[in-house]
């Protein structure tokens, strides 16, 4: 059966994502992507005229699938611990599918934060971030959550959430055994994330 336009585009995005994550944006060329996808450069340019457009297409589906869910969960009328638990589950599912995504994003942020900012802005993500911040601040103002700087909330949550993912190779080497998998370790870590965030946020 011949490949359709959608099949080709999906293959291009899949291979571009793999190369971007493995090598970074700067060290991945359009020729690399075309070769990995099994097409020539003119064919690649038919779908994506620039590497920046390719980058946006590659990660928009990932980020756009996660951020709206985080906003939806966080604005539910439920105890903060339950909401944080759900958010942790969403991130763990994403990192299971894309285990090196956090390291890639941090690497790109350190390499060229302005490029990452433009990509996120073009995807319409800032409005979600604003609503998430405003939702937390409203709960703080109402006394349902302790008043702490939003950056403290983010530092605490993402420090707890991302370190085990960023240090995956070390965790595997030091702690994983026949009886204890990496997934087991993350599952056991989840309650500690929730309890630490409750300690920070509950009045």
Coordinates of N, CA and C in Angstrom, one line a residue:
X1 N 0.8 -1.2 0.0 CA 0.0 0.0 0.0 C 0.9 1.2 0.0
X2 N 0.7 2.2 -0.9 CA 1.5 3.4 -1.0 C 1.3 4.3 0.3
X3 N 2.4 5.0 0.6 CA 2.3 5.9 1.8 C 1.4 7.1 1.4
X4 N 0.6 7.6 2.3 CA -0.2 8.7 2.1 C 0.6 10.0 2.7
X5 N 0.0 11.1 2.3 CA 0.6 12.4 2.8 C 0.7 12.4 4.3
X6 N -0.4 12.0 5.0 CA -0.4 12.0 6.5 C 0.6 11.0 7.0
X7 N 0.8 9.8 6.4 CA 1.8 8.8 6.8 C 3.2 9.4 6.7
X8 N 3.5 10.1 5.6 CA 4.8 10.7 5.4 C 5.1 11.7 6.5
X9 N 4.1 12.6 6.7 CA 4.3 13.7 7.6 C 4.5 13.1 9.0
X10 N 3.7 12.1 9.4 CA 3.9 11.5 10.7 C 5.2 10.9 10.9
X11 N 5.7 10.2 9.8 CA 7.1 9.6 9.9 C 8.1 10.7 10.0
X12 N 8.0 11.8 9.3 CA 8.9 12.9 9.4 C 9.0 13.4 10.8
X13 N 7.8 13.7 11.4 CA 7.7 14.2 12.8 C 8.3 13.2 13.8
X14 N 8.0 12.0 13.6 CA 8.5 10.9 14.5 C 10.1 10.9 14.5
X15 N 10.6 10.9 13.3 CA 12.1 10.9 13.2 C 12.7 12.2 13.6
X16 N 12.1 13.3 13.3 CA 12.6 14.6 13.8 C 12.6 14.7 15.3
X17 N 11.6 14.2 15.9 CA 11.5 14.2 17.4 C 12.6 13.4 18.0
X18 N 12.9 12.2 17.4 CA 13.9 11.3 17.9 C 15.3 12.0 17.8
X19 N 15.6 12.6 16.6 CA 16.8 13.3 16.4 C 17.0 14.5 17.3
X20 N 16.0 15.3 17.4 CA 16.1 16.5 18.2 C 16.4 16.1 19.7
X21 N 15.7 15.1 20.2 CA 15.9 14.7 21.5 C 17.3 14.1 21.7
X22 N 17.8 13.3 20.8 CA 19.1 12.7 20.9 C 20.2 13.7 20.7
X23 N 20.1 14.6 19.8 CA 21.2 15.5 19.4 C 21.0 17.0 19.8
X24 N 19.8 17.4 20.0 CA 19.5 18.8 20.3 C 19.2 19.5 19.0
X25 N 18.5 20.6 19.1 CA 18.1 21.4 17.9 C 19.3 21.8 17.0
X26 N 20.3 22.4 17.7 CA 21.4 22.9 16.9 C 22.2 21.9 16.1
X27 N 22.3 20.7 16.7 CA 23.1 19.6 16.1 C 22.3 18.7 15.2
X28 N 21.1 19.1 14.9 CA 20.3 18.3 13.9 C 20.0 19.1 12.7
X29 N 20.3 18.6 11.5 CA 20.1 19.3 10.3 C 18.9 18.8 9.6
X30 N 18.4 19.6 8.7 CA 17.2 19.1 7.8 C 17.6 17.9 7.0
X31 N 18.9 17.8 6.6 CA 19.4 16.7 5.8 C 19.3 15.4 6.7
X32 N 19.7 15.6 8.0 CA 19.6 14.4 8.9 C 18.2 13.9 9.0
X33 N 17.2 14.8 9.1 CA 15.8 14.4 9.3 C 15.3 13.8 8.0
X34 N 15.7 14.4 6.8 CA 15.2 13.8 5.6 C 15.8 12.4 5.4
X35 N 17.0 12.2 5.7 CA 17.6 10.9 5.6 C 17.0 9.9 6.5
X36 N 16.7 10.3 7.8 CA 16.1 9.4 8.7 C 14.7 9.0 8.3
X37 N 14.0 9.9 7.7 CA 12.6 9.7 7.3 C 12.5 9.0 5.9
X38 N 13.7 8.8 5.3 CA 13.7 8.1 4.0 C 13.2 8.9 2.8
X39 N 13.4 10.2 2.9 CA 12.9 11.1 1.8 C 14.1 12.1 1.4
X40 N 13.9 12.8 0.4 CA 15.0 13.8 0.0 C 14.6 15.2 0.6
X41 N 15.6 16.1 0.5 CA 15.4 17.4 1.0 C 14.3 18.2 0.4
X42 N 14.1 18.2 -0.9 CA 12.9 18.9 -1.5 C 11.6 18.3 -1.0
X43 N 11.5 17.0 -0.8 CA 10.3 16.5 -0.2 C 10.1 16.9 1.2
X44 N 11.1 17.0 2.0 CA 11.0 17.5 3.4 C 10.6 18.9 3.4
X45 N 11.1 19.7 2.5 CA 10.7 21.2 2.5 C 9.3 21.3 2.0
X46 N 8.7 20.4 1.3 CA 7.3 20.4 1.0 C 6.4 20.4 2.2
X47 N 6.9 19.7 3.2 CA 6.1 19.6 4.5 C 6.5 20.6 5.5
X48 N 7.8 20.9 5.6 CA 8.3 21.8 6.6 C 9.4 22.7 5.9
X49 N 9.2 24.0 5.8 CA 10.1 24.8 5.0 C 11.3 25.2 5.9
X50 N 11.2 25.2 7.2 CA 12.4 25.5 8.0 C 12.5 24.6 9.2
X51 N 13.7 24.5 9.8 CA 13.9 23.7 10.9 C 13.1 24.2 12.1
X52 N 12.9 25.5 12.2 CA 12.1 26.1 13.3 C 10.6 25.6 13.2
X53 N 10.1 25.5 12.0 CA 8.7 25.0 11.9 C 8.6 23.6 12.2
X54 N 9.7 22.8 11.8 CA 9.7 21.4 12.2 C 9.8 21.2 13.7
X55 N 10.6 22.0 14.4 CA 10.7 22.0 15.8 C 9.4 22.2 16.5
X56 N 8.7 23.2 16.0 CA 7.4 23.5 16.6 C 6.4 22.4 16.4
X57 N 6.4 21.8 15.2 CA 5.4 20.7 14.9 C 5.7 19.5 15.7
X58 N 7.0 19.3 15.9 CA 7.5 18.1 16.6 C 7.0 18.1 18.1
X59 N 7.1 19.3 18.7 CA 6.8 19.3 20.2 C 5.4 19.9 20.5
X60 N 4.8 20.5 19.5 CA 3.5 21.0 19.8 C 2.5 19.9 20.2
X61 N 2.6 18.8 19.6 CA 1.6 17.7 20.0 C 1.9 17.2 21.4
X62 N 3.1 17.2 21.8 CA 3.4 16.7 23.2 C 3.0 17.7 24.2
X63 N 3.5 18.9 24.0 CA 3.2 20.0 25.0 C 1.7 20.3 25.0
X64 N 1.1 20.4 23.8 CA -0.3 20.8 23.8 C -1.2 19.7 24.3
X65 N -0.7 18.4 24.4 CA -1.5 17.4 25.0 C -1.4 17.3 26.5
X66 N -0.3 18.0 27.1 CA -0.1 17.9 28.5 C -0.6 19.2 29.2
X67 N -0.2 20.3 28.7 CA -0.5 21.6 29.5 C -2.0 21.8 29.7
X68 N -2.8 21.6 28.7 CA -4.3 21.8 28.9 C -4.8 20.9 30.0
X69 N -4.3 19.6 30.0 CA -4.7 18.7 31.1 C -4.3 19.2 32.4
X70 N -3.1 19.7 32.5 CA -2.6 20.2 33.8 C -3.5 21.3 34.3
X71 N -3.9 22.2 33.4 CA -4.8 23.3 33.8 C -6.1 22.8 34.2
X72 N -6.7 21.8 33.5 CA -8.0 21.2 33.8 C -7.9 20.6 35.2
X73 N -6.9 19.8 35.5 CA -6.8 19.1 36.8 C -6.7 20.1 37.9
X74 N -5.8 21.1 37.7 CA -5.5 22.1 38.8 C -6.7 23.0 39.1
X75 N -7.6 23.2 38.2 CA -8.7 24.0 38.5 C -10.0 23.3 38.9
X76 N -9.8 21.9 39.1 CA -10.9 21.2 39.7 C -11.2 21.6 41.1
X77 N -12.4 21.4 41.6 CA -12.8 21.7 42.9 C -12.6 20.4 43.8
X78 N -11.3 20.1 44.0 CA -10.9 18.9 44.8 C -9.7 19.2 45.6
X79 N -9.5 18.4 46.7 CA -8.3 18.7 47.5 C -7.0 18.8 46.7
X80 N -6.1 19.7 47.1 CA -4.9 19.9 46.4 C -4.1 18.6 46.3
X81 N -4.1 17.8 47.3 CA -3.3 16.6 47.2 C -3.8 15.6 46.1
X82 N -5.1 15.5 45.9 CA -5.6 14.7 44.8 C -5.2 15.3 43.5
X83 N -5.3 16.6 43.4 CA -5.0 17.2 42.1 C -3.5 17.0 41.8
X84 N -2.7 17.2 42.7 CA -1.2 17.0 42.5 C -0.9 15.6 42.1
X85 N -1.6 14.6 42.7 CA -1.4 13.2 42.4 C -1.8 13.0 40.9
X86 N -2.9 13.6 40.5 CA -3.3 13.4 39.1 C -2.3 14.1 38.1
X87 N -1.8 15.2 38.5 CA -0.8 15.9 37.7 C 0.5 15.0 37.5
X88 N 0.9 14.5 38.7 CA 2.1 13.6 38.6 C 1.8 12.4 37.7
X89 N 0.7 11.8 37.7 CA 0.3 10.7 36.8 C 0.4 11.2 35.3
X90 N -0.1 12.3 35.0 CA 0.0 12.8 33.7 C 1.5 13.0 33.2
X91 N 2.3 13.6 34.1 CA 3.7 13.7 33.7 C 4.4 12.4 33.5
X92 N 4.1 11.4 34.4 CA 4.8 10.1 34.4 C 4.4 9.4 33.1
X93 N 3.1 9.5 32.7 CA 2.7 8.9 31.4 C 3.5 9.5 30.2
X94 N 3.6 10.8 30.3 CA 4.3 11.5 29.2 C 5.8 11.1 29.2
X95 N 6.4 11.1 30.3 CA 7.8 10.7 30.4 C 8.1 9.2 30.1
X96 N 7.1 8.4 30.3 CA 7.2 7.0 29.9 C 7.3 6.9 28.4
X97 N 6.5 7.7 27.7 CA 6.6 7.7 26.2 C 7.8 8.4 25.7
X98 N 8.2 9.5 26.4 CA 9.3 10.4 25.9 C 10.3 10.5 27.1
X99 N 11.0 9.5 27.4 CA 11.8 9.6 28.7 C 12.9 10.6 28.7
X100 N 13.4 11.1 27.5 CA 14.5 12.0 27.5 C 14.0 13.5 27.2
X101 N 12.6 13.6 27.2 CA 12.1 15.0 26.9 C 12.5 16.0 28.0
X102 N 12.5 15.7 29.3 CA 12.9 16.8 30.2 C 14.4 17.2 30.0
X103 N 15.3 16.3 29.8 CA 16.7 16.6 29.5 C 16.8 17.5 28.3
X104 N 16.0 17.1 27.3 CA 16.1 17.9 26.0 C 15.6 19.3 26.2
X105 N 14.5 19.5 26.9 CA 13.9 20.8 27.1 C 14.9 21.7 27.9
X106 N 15.5 21.1 29.0 CA 16.4 21.8 29.8 C 17.7 22.2 29.0
X107 N 18.1 21.3 28.1 CA 19.3 21.6 27.3 C 19.0 22.7 26.3
X108 N 17.8 22.7 25.7 CA 17.4 23.8 24.8 C 17.3 25.1 25.5
X109 N 16.7 25.1 26.8 CA 16.6 26.3 27.5 C 17.9 26.9 27.9
X110 N 18.9 26.0 28.2 CA 20.3 26.5 28.5 C 21.0 27.0 27.2
X111 N 20.7 26.4 26.1 CA 21.3 26.7 24.8 C 20.8 28.0 24.2
X112 N 19.5 28.1 24.2 CA 18.9 29.3 23.6 C 17.5 29.5 24.1
X113 N 17.3 30.1 25.2 CA 16.0 30.3 25.8 C 15.0 31.0 24.9
X114 N 15.5 32.0 24.2 CA 14.7 32.8 23.3 C 14.0 32.0 22.3
X115 N 14.7 31.0 21.7 CA 14.1 30.1 20.7 C 13.0 29.3 21.3
X116 N 13.2 28.8 22.5 CA 12.2 28.0 23.2 C 11.0 28.9 23.5
X117 N 11.2 30.1 24.0 CA 10.1 31.0 24.3 C 9.3 31.3 23.1
X118 N 9.9 31.5 21.9 CA 9.1 31.8 20.7 C 8.3 30.6 20.3
X119 N 8.9 29.4 20.4 CA 8.1 28.2 20.1 C 6.9 28.0 21.0
X120 N 7.1 28.2 22.3 CA 6.0 28.1 23.2 C 4.9 29.1 23.0
X121 N 5.4 30.3 22.7 CA 4.4 31.4 22.4 C 3.6 31.2 21.2
X122 N 4.3 30.7 20.1 CA 3.6 30.4 18.9 C 2.6 29.3 19.0
X123 N 2.8 28.4 20.0 CA 1.8 27.3 20.3 C 0.6 27.8 21.2
X124 N 0.7 29.0 21.6 CA -0.4 29.5 22.5 C -0.4 29.1 23.9
X125 N 0.8 28.6 24.4 CA 0.9 28.1 25.7 C 0.9 29.1 26.8
X126 N 1.4 30.3 26.6 CA 1.4 31.3 27.7 C 0.1 31.5 28.3
X127 N -1.0 31.5 27.6 CA -2.3 31.8 28.2 C -2.7 30.7 29.2
X128 N -2.3 29.4 28.9 CA -2.5 28.4 29.9 C -1.7 28.6 31.1
X129 N -0.5 29.0 31.0 CA 0.4 29.3 32.1 C -0.2 30.4 33.0
X130 N -0.7 31.4 32.3 CA -1.4 32.5 33.1 C -2.6 32.1 33.9
X131 N -3.4 31.2 33.2 CA -4.6 30.7 34.0 C -4.2 29.8 35.1
X132 N -3.2 29.0 34.9 CA -2.7 28.2 36.0 C -2.2 29.0 37.2
X133 N -1.4 30.1 36.9 CA -0.9 30.9 38.0 C -2.1 31.7 38.7
X134 N -3.0 32.2 37.9 CA -4.1 32.9 38.5 C -5.0 32.0 39.3
X135 N -5.2 30.8 38.9 CA -6.0 29.8 39.7 C -5.4 29.6 41.0
X136 N -4.0 29.4 41.1 CA -3.4 29.1 42.3 C -3.4 30.4 43.2
X137 N -3.2 31.5 42.6 CA -3.2 32.8 43.4 C -4.6 33.1 44.0
X138 N -5.7 32.7 43.2 CA -7.0 32.9 43.7 C -7.3 32.0 44.9
X139 N -6.8 30.8 44.9 CA -7.0 29.9 46.0 C -6.2 30.4 47.2
X140 N -5.0 30.9 47.0 CA -4.2 31.5 48.1 C -4.9 32.7 48.7
X141 N -5.5 33.6 47.8 CA -6.2 34.7 48.3 C -7.4 34.4 49.1
X142 N -8.1 33.2 48.8 CA -9.3 32.8 49.5 C -8.9 32.0 50.7
X143 N -7.7 31.7 51.0 CA -7.2 31.0 52.2 C -7.3 29.5 52.1
X144 N -7.6 29.0 50.9 CA -7.6 27.5 50.7 C -6.2 27.0 50.6
X145 N -5.3 27.8 50.1 CA -3.9 27.4 50.0 C -3.0 28.5 50.8
X146 N -1.9 28.1 51.3 CA -1.0 29.0 51.9 C -0.4 29.9 50.9
X147 N -0.2 31.2 51.2 CA 0.3 32.2 50.3 C 1.8 32.0 50.2
X148 N 2.3 31.5 49.1 CA 3.7 31.4 48.9 C 4.0 31.9 47.4
X149 N 5.2 32.3 47.1 CA 5.5 32.8 45.8 C 5.3 31.6 44.8
X150 N 4.7 31.9 43.6 CA 4.5 30.9 42.6 C 5.7 30.2 42.2
X151 N 6.9 30.9 42.2 CA 8.1 30.3 41.8 C 8.5 29.2 42.8
X152 N 8.2 29.4 44.1 CA 8.5 28.4 45.1 C 7.7 27.2 44.8
X153 N 6.4 27.3 44.4 CA 5.6 26.2 44.0 C 6.2 25.4 42.9
X154 N 6.6 26.1 41.9 CA 7.2 25.5 40.7 C 8.5 24.8 41.0
X155 N 9.4 25.5 41.8 CA 10.7 25.0 42.1 C 10.5 23.6 42.9
X156 N 9.6 23.7 43.9 CA 9.3 22.5 44.7 C 8.8 21.3 43.9
X157 N 7.7 21.6 43.1 CA 7.1 20.5 42.3 C 8.0 20.0 41.3
X158 N 8.6 20.8 40.5 CA 9.4 20.3 39.4 C 10.8 19.7 39.8
X159 N 11.3 20.2 41.0 CA 12.4 19.6 41.5 C 12.1 18.2 42.0
X160 N 11.0 18.0 42.6 CA 10.6 16.6 43.1 C 10.2 15.8 41.9
X161 N 9.6 16.4 40.9 CA 9.1 15.6 39.7 C 10.2 15.2 38.8
X162 N 11.1 16.1 38.5 CA 12.0 15.9 37.4 C 13.3 15.2 37.8
X163 N 13.8 15.4 39.0 CA 15.1 14.8 39.3 C 15.2 13.3 39.1
X164 N 14.2 12.5 39.5 CA 14.3 11.1 39.2 C 14.3 10.7 37.7
X165 N 13.7 11.6 36.9 CA 13.6 11.4 35.5 C 14.9 11.8 34.9
X166 N 15.5 13.0 35.3 CA 16.7 13.4 34.7 C 17.9 12.5 35.1
X167 N 17.8 11.9 36.3 CA 18.9 11.0 36.8 C 18.5 9.5 36.5
X168 N 17.7 9.3 35.5 CA 17.3 7.9 35.3 C 18.4 6.9 35.1
X169 N 19.5 7.2 34.4 CA 20.6 6.3 34.2 C 21.3 6.0 35.6
X170 N 21.4 7.0 36.4 CA 22.0 6.8 37.7 C 21.1 5.9 38.6
X171 N 19.8 6.2 38.6 CA 18.8 5.5 39.4 C 18.9 4.0 38.9
X172 N 18.9 3.8 37.6 CA 18.9 2.4 37.1 C 20.2 1.7 37.6
X173 N 21.3 2.4 37.5 CA 22.6 1.7 37.9 C 22.7 1.4 39.4
X174 N 22.1 2.3 40.2 CA 22.3 2.2 41.7 C 21.2 1.5 42.4
X175 N 19.9 1.7 41.9 CA 18.8 1.2 42.7 C 18.0 0.1 42.0
X176 N 18.0 0.0 40.7 CA 17.1 -1.0 40.1 C 17.7 -2.4 40.2
X177 N 16.8 -3.4 40.6 CA 17.2 -4.8 40.8 C 16.2 -5.6 40.0
X178 N 16.4 -6.9 40.1 CA 15.4 -7.8 39.5 C 14.1 -7.7 40.2
X179 N 14.0 -7.3 41.4 CA 12.8 -7.2 42.2 C 12.2 -5.7 42.2
X180 N 13.0 -4.8 41.8 CA 12.6 -3.4 41.8 C 12.9 -2.7 40.5
X181 N 11.9 -2.3 39.8 CA 12.1 -1.7 38.5 C 12.1 -0.2 38.6
X182 N 12.5 0.5 37.6 CA 12.5 2.0 37.6 C 11.1 2.5 37.7
X183 N 10.1 1.8 37.1 CA 8.7 2.2 37.2 C 8.2 2.1 38.6
X184 N 8.7 1.0 39.3 CA 8.3 0.8 40.7 C 8.8 2.0 41.6
X185 N 10.1 2.4 41.3 CA 10.7 3.5 42.1 C 9.9 4.7 41.9
X186 N 9.5 5.1 40.7 CA 8.7 6.3 40.4 C 7.3 6.2 41.1
X187 N 6.7 5.0 41.1 CA 5.4 4.8 41.7 C 5.5 5.1 43.2
X188 N 6.6 4.6 43.8 CA 6.8 4.7 45.2 C 7.2 6.2 45.6
X189 N 7.7 6.9 44.6 CA 8.1 8.3 44.9 C 6.9 9.2 44.8
X190 N 5.9 8.9 44.1 CA 4.7 9.7 43.9 C 4.1 10.2 45.2
X191 N 3.8 9.4 46.2 CA 3.2 9.9 47.5 C 4.1 10.9 48.2
X192 N 5.4 10.8 48.0 CA 6.3 11.8 48.7 C 6.2 13.2 48.0
X193 N 6.0 13.1 46.6 CA 5.8 14.4 45.9 C 4.5 15.1 46.5
X194 N 3.5 14.3 46.6 CA 2.2 14.8 47.0 C 2.3 15.3 48.4
X195 N 2.9 14.6 49.3 CA 3.0 15.0 50.7 C 3.8 16.3 50.9
X196 N 4.9 16.4 50.1 CA 5.8 17.6 50.2 C 5.0 18.8 49.7
X197 N 4.3 18.6 48.6 CA 3.5 19.8 48.1 C 2.4 20.2 49.0
X198 N 1.8 19.2 49.6 CA 0.7 19.5 50.6 C 1.3 20.3 51.8
X199 N 2.5 19.9 52.2 CA 3.2 20.5 53.3 C 3.5 22.0 53.0
X200 N 3.8 22.2 51.7 CA 4.1 23.6 51.2 C 2.9 24.4 51.1
X201 N 1.8 23.8 50.6 CA 0.6 24.6 50.2 C -0.6 24.7 51.2
X202 N -0.7 23.6 52.0 CA -1.9 23.6 52.9 C -1.7 24.6 54.1
X203 N -2.7 25.4 54.4 CA -2.6 26.3 55.5 C -2.3 25.6 56.8

